[in-house]
Coordinates of C-alpha atoms in Angstrom, one line a residue:
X1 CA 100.2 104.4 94.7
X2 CA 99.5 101.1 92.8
X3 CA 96.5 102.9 90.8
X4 CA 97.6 100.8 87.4
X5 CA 98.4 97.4 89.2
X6 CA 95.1 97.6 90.9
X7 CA 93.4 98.6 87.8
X8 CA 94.9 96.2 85.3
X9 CA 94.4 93.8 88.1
X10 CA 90.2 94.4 88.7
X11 CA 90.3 94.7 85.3
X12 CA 91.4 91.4 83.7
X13 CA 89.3 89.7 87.6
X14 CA 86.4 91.4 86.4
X15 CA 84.9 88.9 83.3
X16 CA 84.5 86.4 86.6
X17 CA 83.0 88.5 88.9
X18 CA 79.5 87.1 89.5
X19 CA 80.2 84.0 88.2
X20 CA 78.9 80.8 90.2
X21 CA 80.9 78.5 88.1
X22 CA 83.9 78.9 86.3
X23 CA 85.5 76.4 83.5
X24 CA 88.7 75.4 82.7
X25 CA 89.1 78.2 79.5
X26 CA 87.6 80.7 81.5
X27 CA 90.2 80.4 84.5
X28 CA 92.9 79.8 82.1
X29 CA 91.9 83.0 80.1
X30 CA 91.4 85.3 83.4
X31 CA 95.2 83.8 84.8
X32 CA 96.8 84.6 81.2
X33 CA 94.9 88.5 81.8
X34 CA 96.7 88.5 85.1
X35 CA 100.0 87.7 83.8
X36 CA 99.6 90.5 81.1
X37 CA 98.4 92.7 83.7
X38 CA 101.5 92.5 86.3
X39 CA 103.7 92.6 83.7
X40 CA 101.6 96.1 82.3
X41 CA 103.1 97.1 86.0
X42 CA 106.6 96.7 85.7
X43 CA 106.5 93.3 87.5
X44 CA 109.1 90.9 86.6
X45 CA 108.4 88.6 83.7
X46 CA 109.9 85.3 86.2
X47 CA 107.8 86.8 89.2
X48 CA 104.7 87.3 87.1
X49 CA 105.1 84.2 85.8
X50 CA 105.7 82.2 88.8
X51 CA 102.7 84.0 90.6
X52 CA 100.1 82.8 87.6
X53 CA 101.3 79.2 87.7
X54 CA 100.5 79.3 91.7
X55 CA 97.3 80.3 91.0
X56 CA 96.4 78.1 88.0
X57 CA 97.4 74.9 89.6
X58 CA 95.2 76.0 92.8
X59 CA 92.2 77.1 90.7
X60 CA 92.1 74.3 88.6
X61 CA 91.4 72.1 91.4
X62 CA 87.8 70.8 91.4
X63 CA 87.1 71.2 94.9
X64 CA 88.0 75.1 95.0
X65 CA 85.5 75.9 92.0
X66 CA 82.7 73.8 92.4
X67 CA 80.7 76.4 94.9
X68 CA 78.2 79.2 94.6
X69 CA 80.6 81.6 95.0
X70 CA 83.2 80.4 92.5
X71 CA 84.5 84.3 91.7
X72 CA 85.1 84.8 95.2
X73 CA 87.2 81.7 95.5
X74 CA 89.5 82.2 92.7
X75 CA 89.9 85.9 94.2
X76 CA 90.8 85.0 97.5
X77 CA 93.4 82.6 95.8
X78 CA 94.8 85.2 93.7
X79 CA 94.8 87.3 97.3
X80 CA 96.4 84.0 99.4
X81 CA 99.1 83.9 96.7
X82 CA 99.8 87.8 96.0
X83 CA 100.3 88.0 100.1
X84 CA 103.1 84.9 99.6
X85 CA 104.9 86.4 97.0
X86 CA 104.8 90.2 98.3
X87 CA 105.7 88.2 101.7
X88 CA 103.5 87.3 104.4
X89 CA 103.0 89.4 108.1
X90 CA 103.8 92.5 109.5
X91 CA 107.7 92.6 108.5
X92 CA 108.9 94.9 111.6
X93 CA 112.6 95.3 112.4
X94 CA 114.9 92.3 114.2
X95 CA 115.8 94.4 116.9
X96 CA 117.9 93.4 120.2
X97 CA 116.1 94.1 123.5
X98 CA 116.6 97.5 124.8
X99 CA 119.5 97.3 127.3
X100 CA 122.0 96.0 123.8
X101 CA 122.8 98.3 120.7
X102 CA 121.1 97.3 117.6
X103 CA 122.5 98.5 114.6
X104 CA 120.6 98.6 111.4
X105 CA 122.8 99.1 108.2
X106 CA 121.4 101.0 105.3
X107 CA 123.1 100.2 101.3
X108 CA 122.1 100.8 98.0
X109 CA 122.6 102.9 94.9
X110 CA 123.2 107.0 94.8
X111 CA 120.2 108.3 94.9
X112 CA 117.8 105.9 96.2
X113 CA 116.9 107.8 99.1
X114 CA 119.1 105.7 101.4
X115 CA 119.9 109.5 104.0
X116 CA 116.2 110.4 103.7
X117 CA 114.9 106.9 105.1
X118 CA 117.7 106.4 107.3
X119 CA 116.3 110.0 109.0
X120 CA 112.6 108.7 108.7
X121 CA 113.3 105.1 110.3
X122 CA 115.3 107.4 113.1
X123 CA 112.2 108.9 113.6
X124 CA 109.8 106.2 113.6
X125 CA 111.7 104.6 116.0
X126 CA 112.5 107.8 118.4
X127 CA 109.2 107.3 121.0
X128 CA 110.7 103.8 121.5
X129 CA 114.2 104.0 121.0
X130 CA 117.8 106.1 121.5
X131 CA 118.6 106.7 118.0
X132 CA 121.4 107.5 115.9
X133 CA 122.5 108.4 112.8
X134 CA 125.6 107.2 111.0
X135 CA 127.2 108.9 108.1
X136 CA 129.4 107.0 106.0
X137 CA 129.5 108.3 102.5
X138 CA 133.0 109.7 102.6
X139 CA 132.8 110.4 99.2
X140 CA 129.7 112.9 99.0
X141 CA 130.2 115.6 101.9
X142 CA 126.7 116.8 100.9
X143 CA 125.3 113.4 101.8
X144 CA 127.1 114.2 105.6
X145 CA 125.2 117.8 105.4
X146 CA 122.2 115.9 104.5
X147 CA 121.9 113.8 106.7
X148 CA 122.8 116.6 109.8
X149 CA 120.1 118.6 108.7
X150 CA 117.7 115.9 108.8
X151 CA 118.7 114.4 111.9
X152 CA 118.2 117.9 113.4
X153 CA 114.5 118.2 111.9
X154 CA 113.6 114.6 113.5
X155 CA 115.7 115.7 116.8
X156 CA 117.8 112.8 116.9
X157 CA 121.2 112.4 117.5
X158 CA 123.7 112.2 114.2
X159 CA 127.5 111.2 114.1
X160 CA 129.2 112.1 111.0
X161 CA 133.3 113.1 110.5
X162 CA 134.1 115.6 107.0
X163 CA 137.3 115.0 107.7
X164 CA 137.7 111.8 108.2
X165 CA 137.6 109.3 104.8
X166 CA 137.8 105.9 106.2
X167 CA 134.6 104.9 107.0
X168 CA 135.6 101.9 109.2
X169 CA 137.2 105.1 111.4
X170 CA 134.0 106.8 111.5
X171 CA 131.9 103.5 112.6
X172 CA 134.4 103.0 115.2
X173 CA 134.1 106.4 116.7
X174 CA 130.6 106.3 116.7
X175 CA 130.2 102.9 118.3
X176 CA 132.3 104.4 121.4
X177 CA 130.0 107.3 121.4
X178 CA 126.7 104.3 121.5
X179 CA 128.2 103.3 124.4
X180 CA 128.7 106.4 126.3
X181 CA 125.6 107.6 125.6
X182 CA 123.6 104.7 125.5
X183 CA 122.2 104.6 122.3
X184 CA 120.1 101.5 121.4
X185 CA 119.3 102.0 118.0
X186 CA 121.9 103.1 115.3
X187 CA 121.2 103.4 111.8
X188 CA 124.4 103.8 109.4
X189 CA 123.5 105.1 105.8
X190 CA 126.5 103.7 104.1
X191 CA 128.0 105.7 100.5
X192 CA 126.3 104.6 97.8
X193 CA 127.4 104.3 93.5
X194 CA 126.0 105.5 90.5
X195 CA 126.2 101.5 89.9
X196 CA 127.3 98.1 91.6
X197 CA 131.1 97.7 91.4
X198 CA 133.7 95.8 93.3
X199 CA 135.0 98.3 95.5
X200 CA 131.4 99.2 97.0
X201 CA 130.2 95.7 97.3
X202 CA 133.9 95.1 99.7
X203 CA 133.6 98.6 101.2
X204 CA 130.0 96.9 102.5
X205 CA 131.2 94.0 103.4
X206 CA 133.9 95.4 105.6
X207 CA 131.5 97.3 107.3
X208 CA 129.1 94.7 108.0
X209 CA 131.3 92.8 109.3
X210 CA 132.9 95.3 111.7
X211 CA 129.6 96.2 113.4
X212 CA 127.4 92.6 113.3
X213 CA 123.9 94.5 112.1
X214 CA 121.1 93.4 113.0
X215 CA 119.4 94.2 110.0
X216 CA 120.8 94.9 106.3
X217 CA 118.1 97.5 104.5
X218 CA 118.8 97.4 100.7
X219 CA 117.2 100.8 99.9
X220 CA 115.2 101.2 96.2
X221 CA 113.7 103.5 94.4
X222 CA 109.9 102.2 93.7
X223 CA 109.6 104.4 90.4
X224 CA 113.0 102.5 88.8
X225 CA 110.7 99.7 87.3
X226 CA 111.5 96.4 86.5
X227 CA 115.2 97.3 86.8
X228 CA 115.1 97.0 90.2
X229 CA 115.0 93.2 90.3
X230 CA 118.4 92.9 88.7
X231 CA 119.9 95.6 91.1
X232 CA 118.0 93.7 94.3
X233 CA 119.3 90.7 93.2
X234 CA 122.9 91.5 93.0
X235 CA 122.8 93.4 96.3
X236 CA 121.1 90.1 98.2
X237 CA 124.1 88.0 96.4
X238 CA 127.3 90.3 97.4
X239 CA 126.1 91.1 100.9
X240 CA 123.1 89.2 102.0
X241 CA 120.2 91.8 103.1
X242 CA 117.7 91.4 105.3
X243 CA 115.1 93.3 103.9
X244 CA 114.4 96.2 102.1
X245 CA 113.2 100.1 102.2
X246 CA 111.3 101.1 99.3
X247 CA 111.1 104.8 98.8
X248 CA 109.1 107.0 96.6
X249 CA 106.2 104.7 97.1
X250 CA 103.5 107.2 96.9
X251 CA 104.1 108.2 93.2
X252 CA 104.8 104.5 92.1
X253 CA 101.7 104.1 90.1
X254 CA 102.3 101.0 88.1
X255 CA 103.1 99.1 91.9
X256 CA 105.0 96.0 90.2
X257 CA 108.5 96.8 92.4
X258 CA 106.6 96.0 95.8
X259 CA 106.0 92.1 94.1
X260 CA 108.9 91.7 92.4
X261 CA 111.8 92.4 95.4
X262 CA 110.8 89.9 97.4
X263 CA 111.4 87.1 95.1
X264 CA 114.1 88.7 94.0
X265 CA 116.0 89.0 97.5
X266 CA 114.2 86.3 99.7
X267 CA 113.8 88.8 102.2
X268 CA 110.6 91.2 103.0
X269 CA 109.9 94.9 102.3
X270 CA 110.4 96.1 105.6
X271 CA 109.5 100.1 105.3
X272 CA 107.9 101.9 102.3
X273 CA 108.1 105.8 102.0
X274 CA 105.1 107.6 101.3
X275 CA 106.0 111.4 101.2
X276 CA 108.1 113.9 102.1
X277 CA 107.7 114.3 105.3
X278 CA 109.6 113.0 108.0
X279 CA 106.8 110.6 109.2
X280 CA 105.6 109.6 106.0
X281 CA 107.2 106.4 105.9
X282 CA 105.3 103.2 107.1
X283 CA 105.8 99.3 107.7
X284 CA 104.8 97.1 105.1
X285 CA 102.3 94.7 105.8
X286 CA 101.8 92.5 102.4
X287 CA 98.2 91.4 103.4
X288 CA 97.1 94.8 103.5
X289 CA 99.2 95.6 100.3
X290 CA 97.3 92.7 98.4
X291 CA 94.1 93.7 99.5
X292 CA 94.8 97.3 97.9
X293 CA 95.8 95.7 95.1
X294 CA 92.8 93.8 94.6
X295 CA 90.8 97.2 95.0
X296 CA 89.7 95.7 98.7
X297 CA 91.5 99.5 99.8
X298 CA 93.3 99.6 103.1
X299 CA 90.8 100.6 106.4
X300 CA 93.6 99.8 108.9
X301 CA 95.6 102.8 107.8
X302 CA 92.3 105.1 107.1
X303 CA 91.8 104.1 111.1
X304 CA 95.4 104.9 111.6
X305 CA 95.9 107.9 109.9
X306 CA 92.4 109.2 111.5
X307 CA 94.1 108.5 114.7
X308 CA 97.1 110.6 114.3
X309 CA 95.5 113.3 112.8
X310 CA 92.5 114.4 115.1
X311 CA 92.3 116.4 117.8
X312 CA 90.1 114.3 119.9
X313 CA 89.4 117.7 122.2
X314 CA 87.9 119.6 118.9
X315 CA 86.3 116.5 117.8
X316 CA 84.2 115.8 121.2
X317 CA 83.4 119.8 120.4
X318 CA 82.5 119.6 117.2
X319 CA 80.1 116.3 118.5
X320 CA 78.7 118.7 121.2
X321 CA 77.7 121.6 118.3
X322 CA 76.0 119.1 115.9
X323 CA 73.7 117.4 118.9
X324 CA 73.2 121.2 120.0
X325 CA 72.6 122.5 116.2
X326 CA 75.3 124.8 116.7
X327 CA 77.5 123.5 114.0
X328 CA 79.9 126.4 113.2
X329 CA 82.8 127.4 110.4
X330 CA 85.1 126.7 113.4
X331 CA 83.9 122.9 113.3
X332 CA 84.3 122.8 109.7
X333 CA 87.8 124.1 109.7
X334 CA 88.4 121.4 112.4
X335 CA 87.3 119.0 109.6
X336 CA 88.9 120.5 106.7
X337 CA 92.0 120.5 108.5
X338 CA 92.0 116.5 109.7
X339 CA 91.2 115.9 106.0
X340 CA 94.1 117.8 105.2
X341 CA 96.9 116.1 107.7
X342 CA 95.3 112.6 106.3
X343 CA 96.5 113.2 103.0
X344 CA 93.4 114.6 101.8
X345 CA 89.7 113.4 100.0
X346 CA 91.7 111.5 97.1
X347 CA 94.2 109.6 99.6
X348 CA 91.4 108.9 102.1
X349 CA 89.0 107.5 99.6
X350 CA 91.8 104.9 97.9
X351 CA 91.8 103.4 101.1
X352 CA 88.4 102.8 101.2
X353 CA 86.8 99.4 99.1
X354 CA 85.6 99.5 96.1
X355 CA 86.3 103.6 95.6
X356 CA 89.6 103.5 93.5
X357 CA 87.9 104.6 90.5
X358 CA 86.1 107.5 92.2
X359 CA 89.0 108.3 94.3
X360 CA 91.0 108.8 90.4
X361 CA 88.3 111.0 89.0
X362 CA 88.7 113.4 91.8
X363 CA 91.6 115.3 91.3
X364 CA 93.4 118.0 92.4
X365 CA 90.2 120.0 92.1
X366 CA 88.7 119.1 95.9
X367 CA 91.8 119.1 97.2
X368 CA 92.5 122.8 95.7
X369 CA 88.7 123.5 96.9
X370 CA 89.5 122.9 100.5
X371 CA 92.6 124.9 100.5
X372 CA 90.4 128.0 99.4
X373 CA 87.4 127.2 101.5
X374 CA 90.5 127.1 104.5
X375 CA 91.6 130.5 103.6
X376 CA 88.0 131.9 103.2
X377 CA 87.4 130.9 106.8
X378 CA 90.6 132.0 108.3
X379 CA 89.8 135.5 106.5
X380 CA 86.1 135.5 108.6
X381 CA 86.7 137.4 112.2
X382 CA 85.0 135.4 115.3
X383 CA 81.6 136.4 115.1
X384 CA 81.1 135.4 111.4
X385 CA 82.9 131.9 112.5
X386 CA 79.8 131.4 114.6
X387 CA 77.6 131.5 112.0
X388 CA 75.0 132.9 113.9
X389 CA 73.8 135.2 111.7
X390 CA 73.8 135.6 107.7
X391 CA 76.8 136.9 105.6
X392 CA 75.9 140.3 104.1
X393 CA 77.6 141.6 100.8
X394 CA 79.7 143.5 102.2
X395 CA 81.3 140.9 104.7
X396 CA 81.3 138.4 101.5
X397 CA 83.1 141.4 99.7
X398 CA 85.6 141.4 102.4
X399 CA 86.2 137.5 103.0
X400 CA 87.1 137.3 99.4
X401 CA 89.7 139.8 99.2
X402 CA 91.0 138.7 102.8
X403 CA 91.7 135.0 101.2
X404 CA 92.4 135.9 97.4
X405 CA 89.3 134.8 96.1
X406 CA 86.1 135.8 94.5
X407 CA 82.6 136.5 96.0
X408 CA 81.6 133.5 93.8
X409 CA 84.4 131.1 96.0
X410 CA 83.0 132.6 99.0
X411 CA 78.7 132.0 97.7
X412 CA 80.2 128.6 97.2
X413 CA 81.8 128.0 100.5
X414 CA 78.3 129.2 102.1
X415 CA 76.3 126.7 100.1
X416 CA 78.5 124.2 101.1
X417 CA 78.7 125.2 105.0
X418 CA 74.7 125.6 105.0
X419 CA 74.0 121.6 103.2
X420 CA 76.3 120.2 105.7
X421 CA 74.8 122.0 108.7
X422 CA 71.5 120.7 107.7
X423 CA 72.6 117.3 107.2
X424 CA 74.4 117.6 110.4
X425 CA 70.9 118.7 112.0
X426 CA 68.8 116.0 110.2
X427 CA 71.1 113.9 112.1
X428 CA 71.4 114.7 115.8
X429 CA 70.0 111.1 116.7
X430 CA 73.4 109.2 115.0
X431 CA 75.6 112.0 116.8
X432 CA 73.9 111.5 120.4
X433 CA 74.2 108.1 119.6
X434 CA 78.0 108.1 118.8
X435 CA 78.3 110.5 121.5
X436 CA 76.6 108.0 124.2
X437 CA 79.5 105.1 122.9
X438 CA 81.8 106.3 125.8
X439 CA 79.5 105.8 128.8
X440 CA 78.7 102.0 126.8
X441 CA 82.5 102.1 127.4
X442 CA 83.4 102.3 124.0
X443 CA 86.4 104.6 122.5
X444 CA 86.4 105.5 119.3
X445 CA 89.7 107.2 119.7
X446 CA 90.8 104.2 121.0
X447 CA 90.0 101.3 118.7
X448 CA 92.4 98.2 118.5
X449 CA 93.9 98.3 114.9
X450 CA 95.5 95.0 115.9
X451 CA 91.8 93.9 115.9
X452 CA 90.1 95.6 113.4
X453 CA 93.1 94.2 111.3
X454 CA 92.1 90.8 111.9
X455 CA 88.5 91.4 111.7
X456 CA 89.0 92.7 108.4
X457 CA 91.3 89.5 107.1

C-alpha cells in the first residue's frame, strides 16, 4: 500500500536531502516535483495543489531554512502539512456511552465493499461492544446472504428481512430487537447504486433521519483513483457523512485516495481495509500515514501486529532454547509462523524506516520460501524437530517427498536452520539479557503503543 506515493514522494525530497541550506529555486523546484508526484498518485489536481502552496509559503520563510539542518526542516513541513490534509489524530468512532444504542450508518456505491466493512467494523468492535448488523439493500437479496454469512463468521448478531422491501420497515424492526436485547452498537449497511441518483440519495436520507446515527461512513473503494473525489464529494453534499471507510487499501499502490477524501468531504478517514480477512481492517491515524508516506514506515503497527500474533508461551520457550543452545526446528516454525500471521517479510519490512525499497525487491520469493520451509518441517517426525542429531539421506529423501519438495529445498532449509542456530548461539548474552527485562520489570509483551507512538512523533 502507498509503494508509488512514497516513492514518487522520496523521490522528488531526495535532491535536498543533505542539504544545510536551501534557496529559493531549489525549494521552489523540489515543491513543483511534489505536486507532479501526488498527482503521478491519483491525488487530486485542487488537493495536490492546495497541499504544495501550504508548503511553499511555509518553506519560503527565512526563519525555517536558515539552520544546519535545512532538509530536515522542509521535510518535517511537508510531514506537518500531509498529516493536516490527510486529517490530524487518531479518527476513532463518535460513539454513545454503553448503556445508549449507537447506530453507525454505512452508504456508498455497489460494490465498494460497504457489507464486507460493515462485518469487519462488527468485529472490531465485538470485545467492547453488543453488535449488530443491519441489512437494508432490498434490492440485492445476495447482499442480505452476504452479509448473514459474514456476520456468522465474526459471531455477531445480524437482522435482515428477504421479504420485506421497505427498508424503513426493516430499520424499525430491528431497533425493537436493539432494545430487547440490548444491543449497543448497530451498524446498518444501507443498498447501494451502480451510480448516485435521486432516489438513493432520498432513500438515505430517510433513513438517516429515522434512526439519528451517530456516525455516517461513506464507504470507497481506494483502487477507484482520482474518481473518488467527485463521488465523496457528492455523497458529503446530499447527506452529510461523517467520515469515511476506505477499502481495498492494501493493493492501492499509487496511495493518492487516502489525501484526497478528506478535502473532499471535510471529514476524516475513519477505517481502512487491509485484507481479506475479517480483522484486517484498521483505524486510520494520518500521522502514522504521513510518516509511511514519507518512507519514515510505520513501527506502531510492526509493534501491534507483533502483539497479536505471538504466542508469548512459545516465545518465552523459544528464549529459554537459544540461552540453553538448544534452538530447535520447533522454534523456528514458531518463528516462521508469527512471520506469517504478520503479513509476512515483505509487509513487516514496509513498516520499518528507510526499508521500502528493500521491502519491494523482495517478492513473492521469501514469502513462497517460508511456506516450503513450513511444510518441510511439518513433514520431519519429533525426534528430527529436535535437531539433535544430523539429517541422513535417507530422512532428507523422505522430508522432501512428505512436503512436495526436492532434496535440494530440504539442503536449503538445513543451511538456513544451521546459520541461524549459530547466530542464535553467538548470541546468548543479548537473549539472557532480554530474558532478565522481566525481573527489571519490564514486558516486552506489554509495551504501551500509546507511548511508543508518541515517542516516535
Amino acid at each position: 500500500m502507498l509503494e508509488t506515493l512514497t516513492k514518487n514522494i522520496t523521490d522528488a525530497l531526495s535532491r535536498i536531502r543533505g542539504k544545510k541550506r536551501l534557496n529559493e529555486k531549489q525549494l521552489d523546484e523540489t515543491v513543483a516535483l511534489i505536486n507532479d508526484a501526488l498527482i503521478r498518485s491519483d491525488v487530486a489536481q485542487d488537493v495536490a495543489e492546495a497541499f504544495t502552496k501550504a508548503v511553499a509559503k511555509r518553506a519560503h520563510g527565512k526563519e525555517v531554512l536558515e539552520g544546519v539542518n535545512a532538509d530536515e526542516q522542509f521535510i518535517a513541513i511537508v510531514h506537518e502539512e500531509l498529516v493536516r490534509i490527510i486529517g490530524e489524530g487518531n479518527a476513532s468512532l463518535a460513539l454513545l456511552p454503553d448503556e445508549k444504542l449507537s447506530v453507525v450508518l454505512l452508504c456508498g456505491l455497489q460494490g465498494s465493499g460497504k457489507t464486507t466493512s460493515a462485518a469487519k467494523i462488527g468485529n472490531y468492535f465485538k470485545k467492547t461492544r453488543r453488535v449488530m448488523l443491519v441489512g437494508l439493500d432490498v434490492y440485492r437479496p445476495a447482499a442480505m446472504e452476504q452479509l448473514e454469512t459474514l456476520a456468522a463468521q465474526a459471531g455477531i448478531r445480524c437482522h435482515v428481512e428477504k421479504k420485506e422491501d421497505k427498508p424503513h420497515k426493516i430499520l424499525k424492526k430491528a431497533l425493537f430487537i436493539a432494545k430487547k436485547e440490548s444491543i449497543n452498537l448497530m451498524i446498518v449497511d444501507t443498498a447501494g447504486r451502480l451510480e448516485i441518483d435521486e432516489a438513493m440519495m432520498a432513500e438515505l436520507k430517510r433513513v438517516a433521519n429515522s434512526v439519528d446515527p451517530v456516525e455516517k461512513l461513506l464507504v470507497m473503494d481506494a483502487t477507484a483513483g482520482q474518481s473518488v473525489y467527485g463521488v465523496a464529494k457528492q455523497f458529503a453534499d446530499a447527506v452529510g457523512i461523517t467520515g469515511v471507510v476506505l477499502t481495498k487499501y492494501d493493493s492501492d499502490a499509487k496511495g493518492g485516495a487516502a489525501l484526497s477524501l478528506r478535502y473532499a468531504t471535510g471529514t476524516p478517514v475513519k477505517f481502512v481495509g487491509t485484507g481479506e480477512h475479517m480483522d484486517d481492517i484498521d483505524e486510520f491515524d494520518a500521522e502514522r500515514v504521513a510518516s509511511r508516506m514519507l518512507g519514515m514506515g510505520d513501527v506502531v503497527k510492526l509493534v501491534k501486529k507483533a502483539q497479536e500474533s505471538i504466542d508469548q508461551e512459545k516465545a518465552d520457550e523459544m528464549l529459554k532454547n537459544i540461552i540453553e543452545n538448544n534452538f530447535s526446528y520447533n522454534d523456528f516454525l514458531t518463528q516462521i509462523e508469527s512471520t506469517m500471521k504478520m503479513g509476512g517479510i515483505q509487509k513487516m519490512m514496509s513498516m520499518l524506516p528507510g526499508t521500502q525499497g528493500i521491502a519491494d525487491s523482495i517478492g513473492d520469493s521469501e514469502e513462497k520460501k517460508m511456506a516450503h520451509f513450513k511444510a518441510m518441517i511439518q513433514s520431519m517426525n519429533k525426534k528430527e524437530r529436535l535437531a539433535l542429531f544430523p539429517l541422513t539421506n535417507a530422512r532428507i529423501v523422505r522430508i522432501a517427498k512428505g512436503s512436495g519438495t526436492t532434496v535440494y529445498d530440504v539442503n536449503q532449509l538445513i543451511k538456513q536452520f544451521n546459520n541461524l542456530r549459530n547466530l542464535m548461539g553467538s548470541n546468548k548474552k543479548m537473549a539472557r539479557m532480554m530474558g532478565g527485562l522481566e525481573k527489571m520489570g519490564i514486558d516486552l509483551n506489554a509495551m504501551n503503543i500509546d507511548a511508543l507512538q508518541k515517542t516516535g512523533r
